PDB file of C-alpha atoms in Angstrom:
ATOM      1  CA  MET A   1     -31.479   9.797  -2.802  1.00  0.00           C
ATOM      2  CA  GLN A   2     -29.053   7.904  -4.897  1.00  0.00           C
ATOM      3  CA  PRO A   3     -29.971   7.454  -8.644  1.00  0.00           C
ATOM      4  CA  ALA A   4     -31.253   4.173  -9.778  1.00  0.00           C
ATOM      5  CA  TRP A   5     -28.250   3.623 -11.935  1.00  0.00           C
ATOM      6  CA  ARG A   6     -24.938   5.407 -12.551  1.00  0.00           C
ATOM      7  CA  ARG A   7     -23.068   5.788 -15.773  1.00  0.00           C
ATOM      8  CA  GLU A   8     -20.109   4.029 -14.228  1.00  0.00           C
ATOM      9  CA  ASP A   9     -22.182   0.971 -13.484  1.00  0.00           C
ATOM     10  CA  PHE A  10     -23.493   0.886 -17.013  1.00  0.00           C
ATOM     11  CA  LEU A  11     -20.001   1.115 -18.546  1.00  0.00           C
ATOM     12  CA  GLY A  12     -18.778  -1.614 -16.225  1.00  0.00           C
ATOM     13  CA  THR A  13     -21.459  -4.033 -17.468  1.00  0.00           C
ATOM     14  CA  PHE A  14     -21.474  -2.956 -21.029  1.00  0.00           C
ATOM     15  CA  ALA A  15     -18.705  -5.316 -22.324  1.00  0.00           C
ATOM     16  CA  PRO A  16     -20.106  -8.554 -20.920  1.00  0.00           C
ATOM     17  CA  LEU A  17     -23.623  -7.604 -21.813  1.00  0.00           C
ATOM     18  CA  ALA A  18     -22.523  -6.774 -25.388  1.00  0.00           C
ATOM     19  CA  ILE A  19     -20.843 -10.172 -25.747  1.00  0.00           C
ATOM     20  CA  VAL A  20     -24.031 -12.034 -24.579  1.00  0.00           C
ATOM     21  CA  LEU A  21     -26.258  -9.877 -26.846  1.00  0.00           C
ATOM     22  CA  LEU A  22     -23.888 -10.490 -29.767  1.00  0.00           C
ATOM     23  CA  LEU A  23     -24.038 -14.188 -29.231  1.00  0.00           C
ATOM     24  CA  VAL A  24     -27.835 -14.138 -29.129  1.00  0.00           C
ATOM     25  CA  VAL A  25     -28.107 -11.994 -32.217  1.00  0.00           C
ATOM     26  CA  TRP A  26     -25.740 -14.185 -34.225  1.00  0.00           C
ATOM     27  CA  PHE A  27     -27.565 -17.358 -33.277  1.00  0.00           C
ATOM     28  CA  ALA A  28     -30.939 -15.848 -33.968  1.00  0.00           C
ATOM     29  CA  ALA A  29     -29.906 -14.610 -37.389  1.00  0.00           C
ATOM     30  CA  LEU A  30     -28.411 -17.972 -38.362  1.00  0.00           C
ATOM     31  CA  ILE A  31     -31.396 -19.946 -37.086  1.00  0.00           C
ATOM     32  CA  VAL A  32     -33.637 -17.744 -39.238  1.00  0.00           C
ATOM     33  CA  GLY A  33     -31.309 -18.020 -42.208  1.00  0.00           C
ATOM     34  CA  PHE A  34     -30.820 -21.803 -42.143  1.00  0.00           C
ATOM     35  CA  GLY A  35     -34.430 -22.301 -41.245  1.00  0.00           C
ATOM     36  CA  LEU A  36     -35.488 -20.623 -44.403  1.00  0.00           C
ATOM     37  CA  ILE A  37     -33.007 -22.657 -46.404  1.00  0.00           C
ATOM     38  CA  LEU A  38     -34.317 -25.911 -44.858  1.00  0.00           C
ATOM     39  CA  HIS A  39     -37.873 -24.900 -45.398  1.00  0.00           C
ATOM     40  CA  ALA A  40     -37.118 -24.454 -49.051  1.00  0.00           C
ATOM     41  CA  LEU A  41     -35.563 -27.972 -49.076  1.00  0.00           C
ATOM     42  CA  GLN A  42     -38.399 -29.556 -47.093  1.00  0.00           C
ATOM     43  CA  ASP A  43     -38.833 -32.418 -49.629  1.00  0.00           C
ATOM     44  CA  GLN A  44     -35.243 -33.498 -48.791  1.00  0.00           C
ATOM     45  CA  LEU A  45     -36.068 -34.016 -45.033  1.00  0.00           C
ATOM     46  CA  ARG A  46     -37.581 -37.016 -43.437  1.00  0.00           C
ATOM     47  CA  PRO A  47     -40.114 -36.660 -42.019  1.00  0.00           C
ATOM     48  CA  GLN A  48     -40.893 -33.789 -44.292  1.00  0.00           C
ATOM     49  CA  ILE A  49     -41.389 -30.513 -42.540  1.00  0.00           C
ATOM     50  CA  ILE A  50     -44.477 -28.482 -43.348  1.00  0.00           C
ATOM     51  CA  ASP A  51     -44.172 -25.219 -41.384  1.00  0.00           C
ATOM     52  CA  TYR A  52     -41.491 -22.593 -40.547  1.00  0.00           C
ATOM     53  CA  GLU A  53     -41.586 -23.416 -36.900  1.00  0.00           C
ATOM     54  CA  THR A  54     -40.307 -26.962 -37.573  1.00  0.00           C
ATOM     55  CA  ALA A  55     -37.663 -25.567 -40.034  1.00  0.00           C
ATOM     56  CA  PHE A  56     -36.392 -23.185 -37.353  1.00  0.00           C
ATOM     57  CA  TYR A  57     -36.276 -26.070 -34.880  1.00  0.00           C
ATOM     58  CA  VAL A  58     -34.144 -28.205 -37.180  1.00  0.00           C
ATOM     59  CA  ALA A  59     -31.821 -25.197 -37.853  1.00  0.00           C
ATOM     60  CA  GLY A  60     -31.475 -24.571 -34.150  1.00  0.00           C
ATOM     61  CA  THR A  61     -30.680 -28.150 -33.248  1.00  0.00           C
ATOM     62  CA  SER A  62     -28.135 -28.190 -36.045  1.00  0.00           C
ATOM     63  CA  LEU A  63     -26.456 -24.961 -34.987  1.00  0.00           C
ATOM     64  CA  LEU A  64     -26.208 -26.176 -31.365  1.00  0.00           C
ATOM     65  CA  THR A  65     -25.007 -29.616 -32.606  1.00  0.00           C
ATOM     66  CA  ILE A  66     -27.615 -31.311 -30.425  1.00  0.00           C
ATOM     67  CA  GLY A  67     -28.412 -33.962 -33.041  1.00  0.00           C
ATOM     68  CA  PHE A  68     -31.752 -35.427 -31.892  1.00  0.00           C
ATOM     69  CA  GLY A  69     -32.107 -37.310 -35.080  1.00  0.00           C
ATOM     70  CA  ASP A  70     -35.885 -36.884 -35.259  1.00  0.00           C
ATOM     71  CA  ILE A  71     -35.530 -35.162 -38.679  1.00  0.00           C
ATOM     72  CA  VAL A  72     -32.901 -36.343 -41.066  1.00  0.00           C
ATOM     73  CA  ALA A  73     -31.611 -34.934 -44.320  1.00  0.00           C
ATOM     74  CA  THR A  74     -31.797 -37.478 -47.167  1.00  0.00           C
ATOM     75  CA  ALA A  75     -30.355 -35.453 -50.120  1.00  0.00           C
ATOM     76  CA  ALA A  76     -27.063 -33.727 -50.749  1.00  0.00           C
ATOM     77  CA  PRO A  77     -28.290 -30.034 -50.604  1.00  0.00           C
ATOM     78  CA  ALA A  78     -30.133 -30.485 -47.336  1.00  0.00           C
ATOM     79  CA  ARG A  79     -27.191 -32.449 -45.881  1.00  0.00           C
ATOM     80  CA  ILE A  80     -24.809 -29.684 -46.866  1.00  0.00           C
ATOM     81  CA  ALA A  81     -27.115 -27.129 -45.243  1.00  0.00           C
ATOM     82  CA  VAL A  82     -27.249 -29.022 -41.921  1.00  0.00           C
ATOM     83  CA  VAL A  83     -23.483 -29.571 -41.865  1.00  0.00           C
ATOM     84  CA  LEU A  84     -22.810 -25.817 -42.526  1.00  0.00           C
ATOM     85  CA  ALA A  85     -25.228 -24.950 -39.767  1.00  0.00           C
ATOM     86  CA  GLY A  86     -23.333 -27.065 -37.274  1.00  0.00           C
ATOM     87  CA  ALA A  87     -20.019 -25.641 -38.391  1.00  0.00           C
ATOM     88  CA  ALA A  88     -21.386 -22.117 -38.096  1.00  0.00           C
ATOM     89  CA  GLY A  89     -22.594 -22.779 -34.581  1.00  0.00           C
ATOM     90  CA  LEU A  90     -19.195 -24.020 -33.408  1.00  0.00           C
ATOM     91  CA  THR A  91     -17.425 -21.128 -35.096  1.00  0.00           C
ATOM     92  CA  ILE A  92     -19.627 -18.558 -33.347  1.00  0.00           C
ATOM     93  CA  VAL A  93     -19.050 -20.142 -29.991  1.00  0.00           C
ATOM     94  CA  ALA A  94     -15.308 -20.168 -30.511  1.00  0.00           C
ATOM     95  CA  LEU A  95     -15.291 -16.525 -31.642  1.00  0.00           C
ATOM     96  CA  VAL A  96     -17.333 -15.329 -28.685  1.00  0.00           C
ATOM     97  CA  ILE A  97     -15.139 -17.208 -26.178  1.00  0.00           C
ATOM     98  CA  ALA A  98     -12.017 -15.588 -27.757  1.00  0.00           C
ATOM     99  CA  LEU A  99     -13.682 -12.201 -27.644  1.00  0.00           C
ATOM    100  CA  ALA A 100     -14.723 -12.749 -23.950  1.00  0.00           C
ATOM    101  CA  PHE A 101     -11.088 -13.491 -22.974  1.00  0.00           C
ATOM    102  CA  ASN A 102      -9.844 -10.398 -24.824  1.00  0.00           C
ATOM    103  CA  SER A 103     -12.431  -8.264 -22.978  1.00  0.00           C
ATOM    104  CA  TYR A 104     -11.408  -9.819 -19.686  1.00  0.00           C
ATOM    105  CA  VAL A 105      -7.697  -9.071 -20.330  1.00  0.00           C
ATOM    106  CA  SER A 106      -8.615  -5.418 -21.249  1.00  0.00           C
ATOM    107  CA  PHE A 107     -10.811  -5.111 -18.140  1.00  0.00           C
ATOM    108  CA  ALA A 108      -8.013  -6.481 -15.920  1.00  0.00           C
ATOM    109  CA  ARG A 109      -5.564  -4.012 -17.468  1.00  0.00           C
ATOM    110  CA  ARG A 110      -7.921  -1.180 -16.795  1.00  0.00           C
ATOM    111  CA  GLU A 111      -8.439  -2.220 -13.207  1.00  0.00           C
ATOM    112  CA  VAL A 112      -4.663  -2.200 -12.656  1.00  0.00           C
ATOM    113  CA  LEU A 113      -4.638   1.456 -13.798  1.00  0.00           C
ATOM    114  CA  VAL A 114      -7.551   2.189 -11.468  1.00  0.00           C
ATOM    115  CA  LEU A 115      -5.761   0.624  -8.485  1.00  0.00           C
ATOM    116  CA  VAL A 116      -2.575   2.616  -8.966  1.00  0.00           C
ATOM    117  CA  LEU A 117      -4.485   5.845  -9.563  1.00  0.00           C
ATOM    118  CA  ASP A 118      -4.641   6.543  -5.843  1.00  0.00           C
ATOM    119  CA  ALA A 119      -0.880   6.319  -5.581  1.00  0.00           C
ATOM    120  CA  ARG A 120      -0.370   8.558  -8.552  1.00  0.00           C
ATOM    121  CA  ALA A 121      -3.147  11.123  -8.131  1.00  0.00           C
ATOM    122  CA  GLY A 122      -4.098  11.041  -4.510  1.00  0.00           C
ATOM    123  CA  VAL A 123      -7.444  10.304  -2.772  1.00  0.00           C
ATOM    124  CA  PRO A 124      -9.722  11.626  -4.210  1.00  0.00           C
ATOM    125  CA  PRO A 125      -7.845  11.662  -7.562  1.00  0.00           C
ATOM    126  CA  SER A 126      -6.749  15.070  -8.720  1.00  0.00           C
ATOM    127  CA  GLY A 127      -5.209  16.218 -11.875  1.00  0.00           C
ATOM    128  CA  VAL A 128      -2.998  18.691 -10.076  1.00  0.00           C
ATOM    129  CA  MET A 129      -1.715  15.979  -7.703  1.00  0.00           C
ATOM    130  CA  LEU A 130      -0.975  13.723 -10.686  1.00  0.00           C
ATOM    131  CA  LEU A 131       1.196  16.389 -12.237  1.00  0.00           C
ATOM    132  CA  GLU A 132       2.947  16.952  -8.925  1.00  0.00           C
ATOM    133  CA  THR A 133       3.794  13.317  -8.077  1.00  0.00           C
ATOM    134  CA  TYR A 134       3.946  11.373 -11.357  1.00  0.00           C
ATOM    135  CA  GLY A 135       7.502  12.283 -12.265  1.00  0.00           C
ATOM    136  CA  CYS A 136       9.004  11.358  -8.853  1.00  0.00           C
ATOM    137  CA  HIS A 137       6.835   8.449  -7.972  1.00  0.00           C
ATOM    138  CA  ALA A 138       8.545   5.921 -10.344  1.00  0.00           C
ATOM    139  CA  LEU A 139      11.893   6.967  -8.963  1.00  0.00           C
ATOM    140  CA  ILE A 140      10.783   6.567  -5.377  1.00  0.00           C
ATOM    141  CA  ASP A 141       9.408   3.098  -6.105  1.00  0.00           C
ATOM    142  CA  LEU A 142      12.686   2.030  -7.791  1.00  0.00           C
ATOM    143  CA  THR A 143      14.888   3.177  -4.885  1.00  0.00           C
ATOM    144  CA  GLN A 144      12.560   1.615  -2.284  1.00  0.00           C
ATOM    145  CA  VAL A 145      12.540  -1.696  -4.071  1.00  0.00           C
ATOM    146  CA  ARG A 146      16.312  -1.831  -4.869  1.00  0.00           C
ATOM    147  CA  PHE A 147      17.677  -0.269  -1.640  1.00  0.00           C
ATOM    148  CA  ALA A 148      15.141  -1.320   0.909  1.00  0.00           C
ATOM    149  CA  ARG A 149      17.610  -3.451   2.884  1.00  0.00           C
ATOM    150  CA  ARG A 150      20.145  -0.687   3.016  1.00  0.00           C
ATOM    151  CA  ARG A 151      17.726   1.627   4.824  1.00  0.00           C
ATOM    152  CA  VAL A 152      18.950   4.771   3.121  1.00  0.00           C
ATOM    153  CA  ASP A 153      17.614   7.900   4.686  1.00  0.00           C
ATOM    154  CA  PHE A 154      16.573  10.325   1.914  1.00  0.00           C
ATOM    155  CA  ALA A 155      14.938  12.847   4.240  1.00  0.00           C
ATOM    156  CA  GLY A 156      16.555  16.200   4.693  1.00  0.00           C
ATOM    157  CA  GLN A 157      19.082  15.810   1.822  1.00  0.00           C
ATOM    158  CA  GLY A 158      19.816  18.716  -0.398  1.00  0.00           C
ATOM    159  CA  PRO A 159      19.219  19.326  -4.064  1.00  0.00           C
ATOM    160  CA  SER A 160      22.621  17.822  -5.026  1.00  0.00           C
ATOM    161  CA  ILE A 161      23.484  20.617  -7.451  1.00  0.00           C
ATOM    162  CA  GLU A 162      25.623  23.672  -7.103  1.00  0.00           C
ATOM    163  CA  ARG A 163      24.423  27.234  -7.614  1.00  0.00           C
ATOM    164  CA  ALA A 164      27.052  27.551 -10.393  1.00  0.00           C
ATOM    165  CA  GLU A 165      25.418  24.715 -12.310  1.00  0.00           C
ATOM    166  CA  PHE A 166      22.058  26.452 -11.966  1.00  0.00           C
ATOM    167  CA  ASP A 167      23.460  29.748 -13.278  1.00  0.00           C
ATOM    168  CA  SER A 168      25.131  28.021 -16.120  1.00  0.00           C
ATOM    169  CA  ALA A 169      21.904  26.417 -17.168  1.00  0.00           C
ATOM    170  CA  CYS A 170      20.072  29.733 -16.932  1.00  0.00           C
ATOM    171  CA  ARG A 171      22.679  31.428 -19.145  1.00  0.00           C
ATOM    172  CA  GLN A 172      22.399  28.636 -21.725  1.00  0.00           C
ATOM    173  CA  LEU A 173      18.602  28.987 -21.791  1.00  0.00           C
ATOM    174  CA  ALA A 174      18.761  32.813 -22.012  1.00  0.00           C
ATOM    175  CA  GLU A 175      21.229  32.539 -24.944  1.00  0.00           C
ATOM    176  CA  ALA A 176      18.814  30.242 -26.691  1.00  0.00           C
ATOM    177  CA  GLY A 177      16.079  32.895 -26.465  1.00  0.00           C
ATOM    178  CA  TYR A 178      14.021  31.646 -23.439  1.00  0.00           C
ATOM    179  CA  PRO A 179      12.790  34.271 -20.909  1.00  0.00           C
ATOM    180  CA  ILE A 180      14.593  33.297 -17.785  1.00  0.00           C
ATOM    181  CA  SER A 181      14.254  34.679 -14.211  1.00  0.00           C
ATOM    182  CA  CYS A 182      17.584  33.644 -12.695  1.00  0.00           C
ATOM    183  CA  ASN A 183      17.657  35.036  -9.128  1.00  0.00           C
ATOM    184  CA  ASP A 184      17.776  33.844  -5.591  1.00  0.00           C
ATOM    185  CA  ALA A 185      14.119  33.022  -5.442  1.00  0.00           C
ATOM    186  CA  SER A 186      14.373  30.873  -8.522  1.00  0.00           C
ATOM    187  CA  TRP A 187      17.339  29.024  -7.109  1.00  0.00           C
ATOM    188  CA  GLN A 188      15.526  28.341  -3.810  1.00  0.00           C
ATOM    189  CA  ALA A 189      12.445  27.076  -5.634  1.00  0.00           C
ATOM    190  CA  ILE A 190      14.329  24.679  -7.918  1.00  0.00           C
ATOM    191  CA  ALA A 191      16.568  23.566  -4.970  1.00  0.00           C
ATOM    192  CA  GLN A 192      13.465  22.718  -2.905  1.00  0.00           C
ATOM    193  CA  ARG A 193      11.958  20.766  -5.762  1.00  0.00           C
ATOM    194  CA  ARG A 194      15.156  18.833  -6.558  1.00  0.00           C
ATOM    195  CA  ALA A 195      15.573  17.909  -2.858  1.00  0.00           C
ATOM    196  CA  ALA A 196      12.548  15.634  -3.198  1.00  0.00           C
ATOM    197  CA  TYR A 197      14.177  13.351  -5.689  1.00  0.00           C
ATOM    198  CA  ALA A 198      17.806  14.341  -6.446  1.00  0.00           C
ATOM    199  CA  SER A 199      19.404  12.020  -3.779  1.00  0.00           C
ATOM    200  CA  ARG A 200      17.419   9.016  -5.129  1.00  0.00           C
ATOM    201  CA  LEU A 201      18.362   9.868  -8.664  1.00  0.00           C
ATOM    202  CA  ASN A 202      22.099  10.156  -7.769  1.00  0.00           C
ATOM    203  CA  LEU A 203      21.880   6.792  -5.900  1.00  0.00           C
ATOM    204  CA  LEU A 204      20.456   5.076  -8.951  1.00  0.00           C
ATOM    205  CA  ALA A 205      23.055   6.659 -11.221  1.00  0.00           C
ATOM    206  CA  SER A 206      25.777   5.412  -8.919  1.00  0.00           C
ATOM    207  CA  TYR A 207      24.223   1.896  -8.893  1.00  0.00           C
ATOM    208  CA  PHE A 208      23.983   1.692 -12.659  1.00  0.00           C
ATOM    209  CA  ALA A 209      27.496   3.314 -13.041  1.00  0.00           C
ATOM    210  CA  SER A 210      26.106   6.074 -15.278  1.00  0.00           C
ATOM    211  CA  PRO A 211      28.549   8.663 -16.516  1.00  0.00           C
ATOM    212  CA  PRO A 212      28.377  11.842 -14.435  1.00  0.00           C
ATOM    213  CA  THR A 213      26.596  14.697 -16.093  1.00  0.00           C
ATOM    214  CA  GLN A 214      26.066  18.316 -15.145  1.00  0.00           C
ATOM    215  CA  TRP A 215      23.039  17.586 -12.916  1.00  0.00           C
ATOM    216  CA  ILE A 216      23.350  13.844 -12.090  1.00  0.00           C
ATOM    217  CA  GLY A 217      25.958  11.701 -10.403  1.00  0.00           C
ATOM    218  CA  ASP A 218      29.317  12.621  -9.002  1.00  0.00           C
ATOM    219  CA  ARG A 219      30.116  15.939 -10.537  1.00  0.00           C
ATOM    220  CA  THR A 220      33.399  16.737  -8.738  1.00  0.00           C
ATOM    221  CA  LEU A 221      35.373  16.759 -12.003  1.00  0.00           C
ATOM    222  CA  LEU A 222      32.677  18.601 -13.836  1.00  0.00           C
ATOM    223  CA  THR A 223      32.672  21.315 -11.160  1.00  0.00           C
ATOM    224  CA  ARG A 224      36.411  21.848 -11.527  1.00  0.00           C
ATOM    225  CA  VAL A 225      36.079  22.125 -15.216  1.00  0.00           C
ATOM    226  CA  HIS A 226      33.202  24.651 -14.882  1.00  0.00           C
ATOM    227  CA  ALA A 227      35.236  26.707 -12.471  1.00  0.00           C
ATOM    228  CA  ALA A 228      38.196  26.748 -14.754  1.00  0.00           C
ATOM    229  CA  HIS A 229      36.033  27.728 -17.716  1.00  0.00           C
ATOM    230  CA  PHE A 230      34.046  30.451 -16.083  1.00  0.00           C
ATOM    231  CA  GLY A 231      36.583  31.535 -13.565  1.00  0.00           C
ATOM    232  CA  ARG A 232      34.400  30.886 -10.567  1.00  0.00           C
TER     233      ARG A 232
END
């Protein structure tokens, strides 16, 4: 049997429910406060109020700016209290509306992340899948959007790097003190991983006219310089 409620359902309704409750609590507190003030100024109201119920009624109609006119303030202190009650009611409504819009924007932003979670982390979402696909997914989207009309076939293309470049990187890391396993198995592993995104990366580098580096772009000149330096 399914539980009567789930934590996700409660969290989804918490924000709008909190806004409604906040509005109710604020209005209730102000009605009580202004009602006590008007009850203390009962001799300045016509007809004169004699109980707290009527005082809270006058405070409520003033906060909501209804203005029935059945009870009127006749002196300055009571008039100021009624005017302040009306201003407070309008201010609370404006603040709650602004808070509601902010909550809606935050909710919409969260929903966007939820919708793209499947593309990033798989179905059902997995942390391992997120780590595997997040780095290449943005690159794939960029190339699909920009080069969709060219119908570029990225399947079956190689890692777009030379073994000499890999060996050079391994030597630099080893000299820096990192424990490196630079063998044929390591080369095959990195070549297989780079094959998934290297061609797209090189295509974007060519489109943006990025200067060629050791691992990105047209490295023909860099390869000749490397061969002359290491004698390979």
